[in-house]
Amino acid sequence: AIGQAPCEPENNDTSLKTARGCKRSGMRNTTMLHRGSKMVFIDWADNGTISNCRWLDLGPIGNIRPDWFMDDRGASTAVQYLGDSHVYHMGEPRLVKQWRKKDFANQYFTMSMQANVGEDGTHWPLILNVPGEGFGDDFLQHYHGHQRLEDSHSDAFLLDEQFVASGGTCPQQARSRGTDGPPTGQSEHVPSNLEVEVASWRNIVWTGSPVWTGALGGKGPESTAPAGKVEVADGVHANTCWDSTAGVMRFTMYFDLPTPVWTSIGFRGTEECLMTPRGGGNGEVIFAKPGSGGVYSMFFGPLPPTLKQFNAHSATRQFEQSLTLLSDTEGFEGSSVSYSNGQLVMGFARNYSAKPGGLHLTFAIGIDAKVSYHSKRECFMVSSISECPVFSCSACSSCQEDTTPHLQQKSMVSFSTWAALNTASVLVVLLAGAFRQSA
């Protein structure tokens, strides 16, 4: 381990004059299998037999792509191609191509890929520099013994089934409390030696792939936000303003969605891009869900940490049962939602005792209409909040843009300005740090 987590006295080695002052090294032989929504964990005994087997139902959560570190696809990610370098791998000097990749945690991985191919013609991964991502130590991961997989190797992915068929047991691992996966936000932040530095980070996308070619030097040409809207992410735009007369913040969010899926807007109390507050407790979220015919309704409620469980079917039911129609929720003055021509428009006004200095928000987009894991999630901040303009029209319906939202609250004269907000001085700042799609 190479990190800054508190070191146990028995592991503290003050004789080392390197970054590795805490010796948590140990020998463990394990195998992890991923088939569909099932992830199997196998521990091996010294004699080469299976000593323990268990599995998790991941639901819609998938494993990370093996080429994840090379491109900038996905929300809250960035990549920096570094070029060639010499490293020692398994005691031998090797020429590698290196990529840095960061995601939600504002810390970066560094992958060293074999630059010169061997007889098999493959650029194999050799060394991965892994950050602790706020809850553990940094560490180095070395790859060796590479082998191409063929159809004849399929038995290697069925070790658990073979073990059970021979009389062993491999029970499902389920948790009734807490969360599965990385304990992001559940404990005090552990600093990493691989935190992103503004002075050294540049977005440089280059994959060397004949299949996927990202734009060299960054994410390529930036999309143009629709008139009067500020781009939060690709296909997501926002309007916000402060209505001093009503004492409310007015929000309009625009999502480009090819099909109707659930979306949400989360309110965070700090700049940390966490799904729920650090140390425990619920977050709060506005949740938009399509019904039959693609007609949306908006709800408000608590966002519990139990939703971060892999086996979260019960938590999902409890979450849906805890939601209240936004139009019936105290603290909100009005709401409107519509889906037309591939765009979802969510509008709402929230009461505040005074004009906020800034707001830490999170948006998420689902995989489908059913409540499940998100396909995209990103944190952003709204600052330099301007005053809402005053319009002469007295009814919301005569102030609409090119959509006809389904109104969840009929008496909304004071809410008539939400669809034409002044964003001249609104600044939406994407957070540099954030959570990898586990959260």
XYZ file of C-alpha atoms in Angstrom, residues 225-230 238-239 254 401 421-423:
13
model
C -26.179 25.178 -25.747
C -29.698 26.127 -26.822
C -30.443 29.840 -26.602
C -30.945 31.066 -23.036
C -29.554 27.929 -21.402
C -26.234 27.060 -19.759
C -29.939 24.566 -16.881
C -31.635 27.881 -16.166
C -33.361 20.409 -19.942
C -41.373 28.391 -24.793
C -35.182 32.744 -17.181
C -32.406 35.265 -17.560
C -29.117 33.364 -17.575
